[in-house]
mmCIF file of C-alpha atoms in Angstrom:
data_model
loop_
_atom_site.group_PDB
_atom_site.id
_atom_site.type_symbol
_atom_site.label_atom_id
_atom_site.label_comp_id
_atom_site.label_asym_id
_atom_site.label_seq_id
_atom_site.Cartn_x
_atom_site.Cartn_y
_atom_site.Cartn_z
ATOM 1 C CA MET R 1 50.263 -21.394 -8.720
ATOM 2 C CA ASN R 2 52.467 -18.496 -9.769
ATOM 3 C CA THR R 3 54.325 -16.224 -7.346
ATOM 4 C CA THR R 4 52.103 -13.187 -7.991
ATOM 5 C CA VAL R 5 48.961 -15.100 -7.032
ATOM 6 C CA LYS R 6 50.635 -16.421 -3.844
ATOM 7 C CA VAL R 7 51.736 -12.917 -2.856
ATOM 8 C CA MET R 8 48.240 -11.513 -3.490
ATOM 9 C CA GLN R 9 46.640 -14.250 -1.371
ATOM 10 C CA THR R 10 49.114 -13.611 1.427
ATOM 11 C CA VAL R 11 48.464 -9.846 1.315
ATOM 12 C CA ARG R 12 44.699 -10.438 1.300
ATOM 13 C CA GLY R 13 45.051 -12.758 4.327
ATOM 14 C CA VAL R 14 47.084 -10.158 6.207
ATOM 15 C CA LEU R 15 44.524 -7.461 5.439
ATOM 16 C CA THR R 16 41.605 -9.552 6.698
ATOM 17 C CA LEU R 17 43.202 -10.540 10.023
ATOM 18 C CA LYS R 18 43.783 -7.289 11.891
ATOM 19 C CA ASP R 19 46.032 -7.317 14.910
ATOM 20 C CA PHE R 20 44.094 -4.570 16.681
ATOM 21 C CA LEU R 21 40.769 -2.738 16.562
ATOM 22 C CA ASP R 22 40.631 0.548 14.671
ATOM 23 C CA GLU R 23 39.266 3.744 16.239
ATOM 24 C CA GLN R 24 35.774 3.216 14.787
ATOM 25 C CA GLU R 25 35.603 -0.281 16.284
ATOM 26 C CA VAL R 26 36.894 1.012 19.631
ATOM 27 C CA ALA R 27 34.146 3.676 19.565
ATOM 28 C CA GLN R 28 31.546 0.946 18.922
ATOM 29 C CA VAL R 29 32.902 -1.094 21.841
ATOM 30 C CA GLU R 30 32.809 1.942 24.135
ATOM 31 C CA ASP R 31 29.217 2.767 23.142
ATOM 32 C CA ILE R 32 28.162 -0.772 24.022
ATOM 33 C CA LEU R 33 30.088 -0.702 27.324
ATOM 34 C CA VAL R 34 28.200 2.457 28.303
ATOM 35 C CA GLN R 35 24.851 0.950 27.261
ATOM 36 C CA CYS R 36 25.641 -2.198 29.265
ATOM 37 C CA ALA R 37 26.528 -0.113 32.352
ATOM 38 C CA ARG R 38 23.288 1.868 32.073
ATOM 39 C CA ASP R 39 21.180 -1.243 31.485
ATOM 40 C CA ALA R 40 22.806 -3.067 34.426
ATOM 41 C CA ASP R 41 22.236 -0.092 36.745
ATOM 42 C CA PHE R 42 18.582 0.169 35.702
ATOM 43 C CA GLN R 43 17.823 -3.571 35.803
ATOM 44 C CA VAL R 44 19.326 -4.201 39.231
ATOM 45 C CA ASN R 45 17.618 -1.146 40.755
ATOM 46 C CA GLU R 46 14.283 -2.228 39.272
ATOM 47 C CA ARG R 47 14.692 -5.813 40.477
ATOM 48 C CA GLU R 48 15.843 -4.862 43.988
ATOM 49 C CA TYR R 49 13.648 -1.816 44.683
ATOM 50 C CA GLY R 50 10.721 -1.821 42.274
ATOM 51 C CA ARG R 51 9.716 0.144 39.247
ATOM 52 C CA GLY R 52 11.316 3.584 39.074
ATOM 53 C CA LYS R 53 12.878 3.304 42.526
ATOM 54 C CA VAL R 54 16.517 3.580 43.536
ATOM 55 C CA PRO R 55 18.238 3.143 46.898
ATOM 56 C CA ASP R 56 18.615 6.246 49.062
ATOM 57 C CA ASP R 57 21.855 7.194 50.785
ATOM 58 C CA ASN R 58 20.986 5.361 54.011
ATOM 59 C CA GLU R 59 20.275 2.185 52.062
ATOM 60 C CA CYS R 60 23.543 2.529 50.111
ATOM 61 C CA GLU R 61 25.559 2.920 53.303
ATOM 62 C CA ARG R 62 23.764 0.137 55.212
ATOM 63 C CA VAL R 63 26.099 -2.663 56.283
ATOM 64 C CA VAL R 64 24.643 -5.962 55.047
ATOM 65 C CA ARG R 65 27.363 -8.346 56.245
ATOM 66 C CA HIS R 66 31.062 -8.700 57.015
ATOM 67 C CA ASP R 67 33.642 -10.323 54.768
ATOM 68 C CA ARG R 68 36.083 -13.066 55.817
ATOM 69 C CA ASP R 69 38.511 -10.508 57.202
ATOM 70 C CA GLY R 70 35.799 -8.789 59.245
ATOM 71 C CA GLY R 71 35.488 -5.826 56.877
ATOM 72 C CA GLU R 72 32.085 -4.245 56.335
ATOM 73 C CA VAL R 73 30.185 -4.971 53.134
ATOM 74 C CA THR R 74 27.705 -2.191 52.408
ATOM 75 C CA ARG R 75 24.587 -2.394 50.289
ATOM 76 C CA ALA R 76 26.364 -0.145 47.736
ATOM 77 C CA MET R 77 29.104 -2.762 47.436
ATOM 78 C CA GLU R 78 26.567 -5.563 47.143
ATOM 79 C CA LEU R 79 24.634 -3.672 44.449
ATOM 80 C CA GLY R 80 27.901 -2.942 42.634
ATOM 81 C CA THR R 81 28.666 -6.660 42.502
ATOM 82 C CA MET R 82 25.190 -7.398 41.085
ATOM 83 C CA LYS R 83 25.509 -4.605 38.526
ATOM 84 C CA HIS R 84 28.932 -5.828 37.449
ATOM 85 C CA ALA R 85 27.454 -9.300 36.834
ATOM 86 C CA GLU R 86 24.664 -7.802 34.687
ATOM 87 C CA ALA R 87 27.121 -5.605 32.784
ATOM 88 C CA PHE R 88 29.447 -8.553 32.128
ATOM 89 C CA ALA R 89 26.552 -10.651 30.798
ATOM 90 C CA CYS R 90 25.578 -7.777 28.504
ATOM 91 C CA VAL R 91 29.160 -7.373 27.248
ATOM 92 C CA GLU R 92 29.460 -11.090 26.552
ATOM 93 C CA ARG R 93 26.127 -11.097 24.714
ATOM 94 C CA ARG R 94 26.734 -7.970 22.640
ATOM 95 C CA LEU R 95 30.506 -7.846 22.133
ATOM 96 C CA GLY R 96 31.651 -11.442 22.557
ATOM 97 C CA PRO R 97 30.421 -12.627 19.145
ATOM 98 C CA ARG R 98 31.735 -9.501 17.370
ATOM 99 C CA PHE R 99 35.221 -9.244 18.893
ATOM 100 C CA PRO R 100 36.026 -12.638 20.451
ATOM 101 C CA GLU R 101 39.724 -12.444 19.569
ATOM 102 C CA HIS R 102 40.184 -8.905 20.924
ATOM 103 C CA LEU R 103 38.185 -8.825 24.154
ATOM 104 C CA SER R 104 38.876 -10.296 27.598
ATOM 105 C CA ARG R 105 36.737 -10.099 30.705
ATOM 106 C CA GLU R 106 38.591 -9.833 34.007
ATOM 107 C CA PRO R 107 41.974 -11.067 32.788
ATOM 108 C CA ARG R 108 44.437 -11.523 35.654
ATOM 109 C CA TYR R 109 47.877 -9.929 35.304
ATOM 110 C CA GLY R 110 50.539 -10.993 37.787
ATOM 111 C CA ARG R 111 54.048 -9.763 38.372
ATOM 112 C CA SER R 112 56.680 -11.919 36.724
ATOM 113 C CA PRO R 113 59.524 -12.767 39.133
ATOM 114 C CA ALA R 114 61.930 -13.000 36.202
ATOM 115 C CA THR R 115 61.218 -9.600 34.617
ATOM 116 C CA GLY R 116 59.467 -7.673 37.383
ATOM 117 C CA GLY R 117 56.822 -6.667 34.823
ATOM 118 C CA TYR R 118 53.214 -7.780 34.641
ATOM 119 C CA ALA R 119 51.885 -10.489 32.323
ATOM 120 C CA LEU R 120 48.736 -12.547 31.946
ATOM 121 C CA GLY R 121 48.718 -15.379 34.453
ATOM 122 C CA ASP R 122 46.810 -17.107 37.228
ATOM 123 C CA ARG R 123 48.632 -15.804 40.316
ATOM 124 C CA LYS R 124 46.122 -14.227 42.701
ATOM 125 C CA LYS R 125 48.533 -12.482 45.054
ATOM 126 C CA ASP R 126 49.332 -8.910 44.011
ATOM 127 C CA SER R 127 47.608 -9.382 40.647
ATOM 128 C CA LEU R 128 45.760 -6.711 38.675
ATOM 129 C CA VAL R 129 42.308 -7.578 37.308
ATOM 130 C CA PRO R 130 40.679 -4.951 35.079
ATOM 131 C CA ASP R 131 37.024 -5.508 34.157
ATOM 132 C CA ILE R 132 37.349 -5.383 30.362
ATOM 133 C CA VAL R 133 40.467 -5.368 28.193
ATOM 134 C CA LEU R 134 40.647 -4.746 24.463
ATOM 135 C CA HIS R 135 43.850 -6.263 23.167
ATOM 136 C CA PHE R 136 45.705 -7.322 20.076
ATOM 137 C CA MET R 137 44.318 -10.415 18.376
ATOM 138 C CA ARG R 138 44.586 -13.440 20.679
ATOM 139 C CA ASP R 139 47.172 -11.676 22.854
ATOM 140 C CA ALA R 140 45.833 -10.182 26.096
ATOM 141 C CA ASN R 141 49.384 -9.194 27.039
ATOM 142 C CA ARG R 142 49.308 -6.553 24.293
ATOM 143 C CA ILE R 143 46.674 -4.217 25.716
ATOM 144 C CA GLN R 144 44.959 -1.710 23.436
ATOM 145 C CA ARG R 145 42.381 -0.269 25.895
ATOM 146 C CA LEU R 146 41.386 -1.062 29.463
ATOM 147 C CA TYR R 147 38.046 -0.402 31.228
ATOM 148 C CA ASP R 148 36.620 -0.679 34.748
ATOM 149 C CA PHE R 149 32.898 -0.409 35.506
ATOM 150 C CA TYR R 150 31.903 1.838 38.419
ATOM 151 C CA PHE R 151 28.342 2.002 39.810
ATOM 152 C CA PRO R 152 27.927 4.935 42.242
ATOM 153 C CA CYS R 153 25.129 4.501 44.775
ATOM 154 C CA THR R 154 24.743 7.609 46.954
ATOM 155 C CA ARG R 155 23.062 10.751 45.641
ATOM 156 C CA GLN R 156 26.318 12.722 45.731
ATOM 157 C CA LYS R 157 28.268 10.064 43.863
ATOM 158 C CA LYS R 158 25.493 9.648 41.283
ATOM 159 C CA SER R 159 25.277 13.380 40.601
ATOM 160 C CA ASN R 160 29.061 13.586 40.298
ATOM 161 C CA PRO R 161 30.540 10.087 39.949
ATOM 162 C CA LEU R 162 34.007 11.529 39.764
ATOM 163 C CA GLY R 163 33.245 13.835 42.689
ATOM 164 C CA GLU R 164 36.433 13.135 44.431
ATOM 165 C CA ALA R 165 37.450 13.598 40.790
ATOM 166 C CA GLU R 166 41.067 12.758 40.396
ATOM 167 C CA GLN R 167 41.099 10.563 43.481
ATOM 168 C CA THR R 168 38.406 8.208 42.183
ATOM 169 C CA LEU R 169 40.140 7.897 38.833
ATOM 170 C CA ARG R 170 43.510 7.442 40.471
ATOM 171 C CA ASP R 171 42.191 4.771 42.808
ATOM 172 C CA LYS R 172 40.254 2.849 40.159
ATOM 173 C CA LEU R 173 42.645 3.216 37.237
ATOM 174 C CA GLY R 174 46.025 4.254 38.592
ATOM 175 C CA LYS R 175 46.883 0.728 39.628
ATOM 176 C CA TYR R 176 46.891 -0.299 35.958
ATOM 177 C CA GLU R 177 49.694 2.099 34.995
ATOM 178 C CA ARG R 178 52.131 -0.768 35.526
ATOM 179 C CA LEU R 179 50.534 -2.827 32.759
ATOM 180 C CA PRO R 180 52.251 -2.434 29.384
ATOM 181 C CA GLY R 181 50.108 -0.660 26.809
ATOM 182 C CA ALA R 182 47.274 0.013 29.275
ATOM 183 C CA HIS R 183 46.836 3.576 28.053
ATOM 184 C CA PRO R 184 44.291 4.986 27.793
ATOM 185 C CA ARG R 185 42.523 3.530 30.782
ATOM 186 C CA ALA R 186 38.864 4.409 31.342
ATOM 187 C CA LEU R 187 36.132 4.257 33.938
ATOM 188 C CA VAL R 188 32.630 3.347 32.687
ATOM 189 C CA THR R 189 29.724 4.774 34.727
ATOM 190 C CA PRO R 190 25.988 4.849 33.961
ATOM 191 C CA GLN R 191 25.964 8.600 34.591
ATOM 192 C CA LEU R 192 29.003 9.855 32.624
ATOM 193 C CA GLY R 193 29.738 7.010 30.251
ATOM 194 C CA ILE R 194 33.471 6.825 29.508
ATOM 195 C CA SER R 195 35.816 8.877 31.726
ATOM 196 C CA ARG R 196 39.582 8.965 31.301
#
């Protein structure tokens, strides 16, 4: 095989294996994330409350149990957990086969004692766990985009999911600023879609 043919095959191989998703692919991923959030919100409400019904504010704020540390678990929190599970199943079904090398669900990033930075690992203490991460091919340490689902329950939060505007975004996404390449970060809600 001559050198020109080898070079052409190498170039063709490089062009077919992209390290990262282009903007059009990212837009497709984001559209599906929003659809999954909306579907999860709808399906859980239908299953838990009946056709066309949603929980009212009193139901959202109702304490359903206490966690191991004695903290209150509200119905809104419980519904959020159910809706996350539905959204994750949707993401795995719709995006997993299309972008298996570029997508991670709930990867755990822990602080490295050696560098002080964060890297993919299995340490639970002080770790950061975003819901969905788009990353370079087969390398979840090289983050391209980062997303967290958020399912507001009360009427006020549904009508304006970012009502406490900057505070909600800061609380949900600010913690990820320490992750390398985690910009832009986004919140995915059924009401507003993608919010940065």
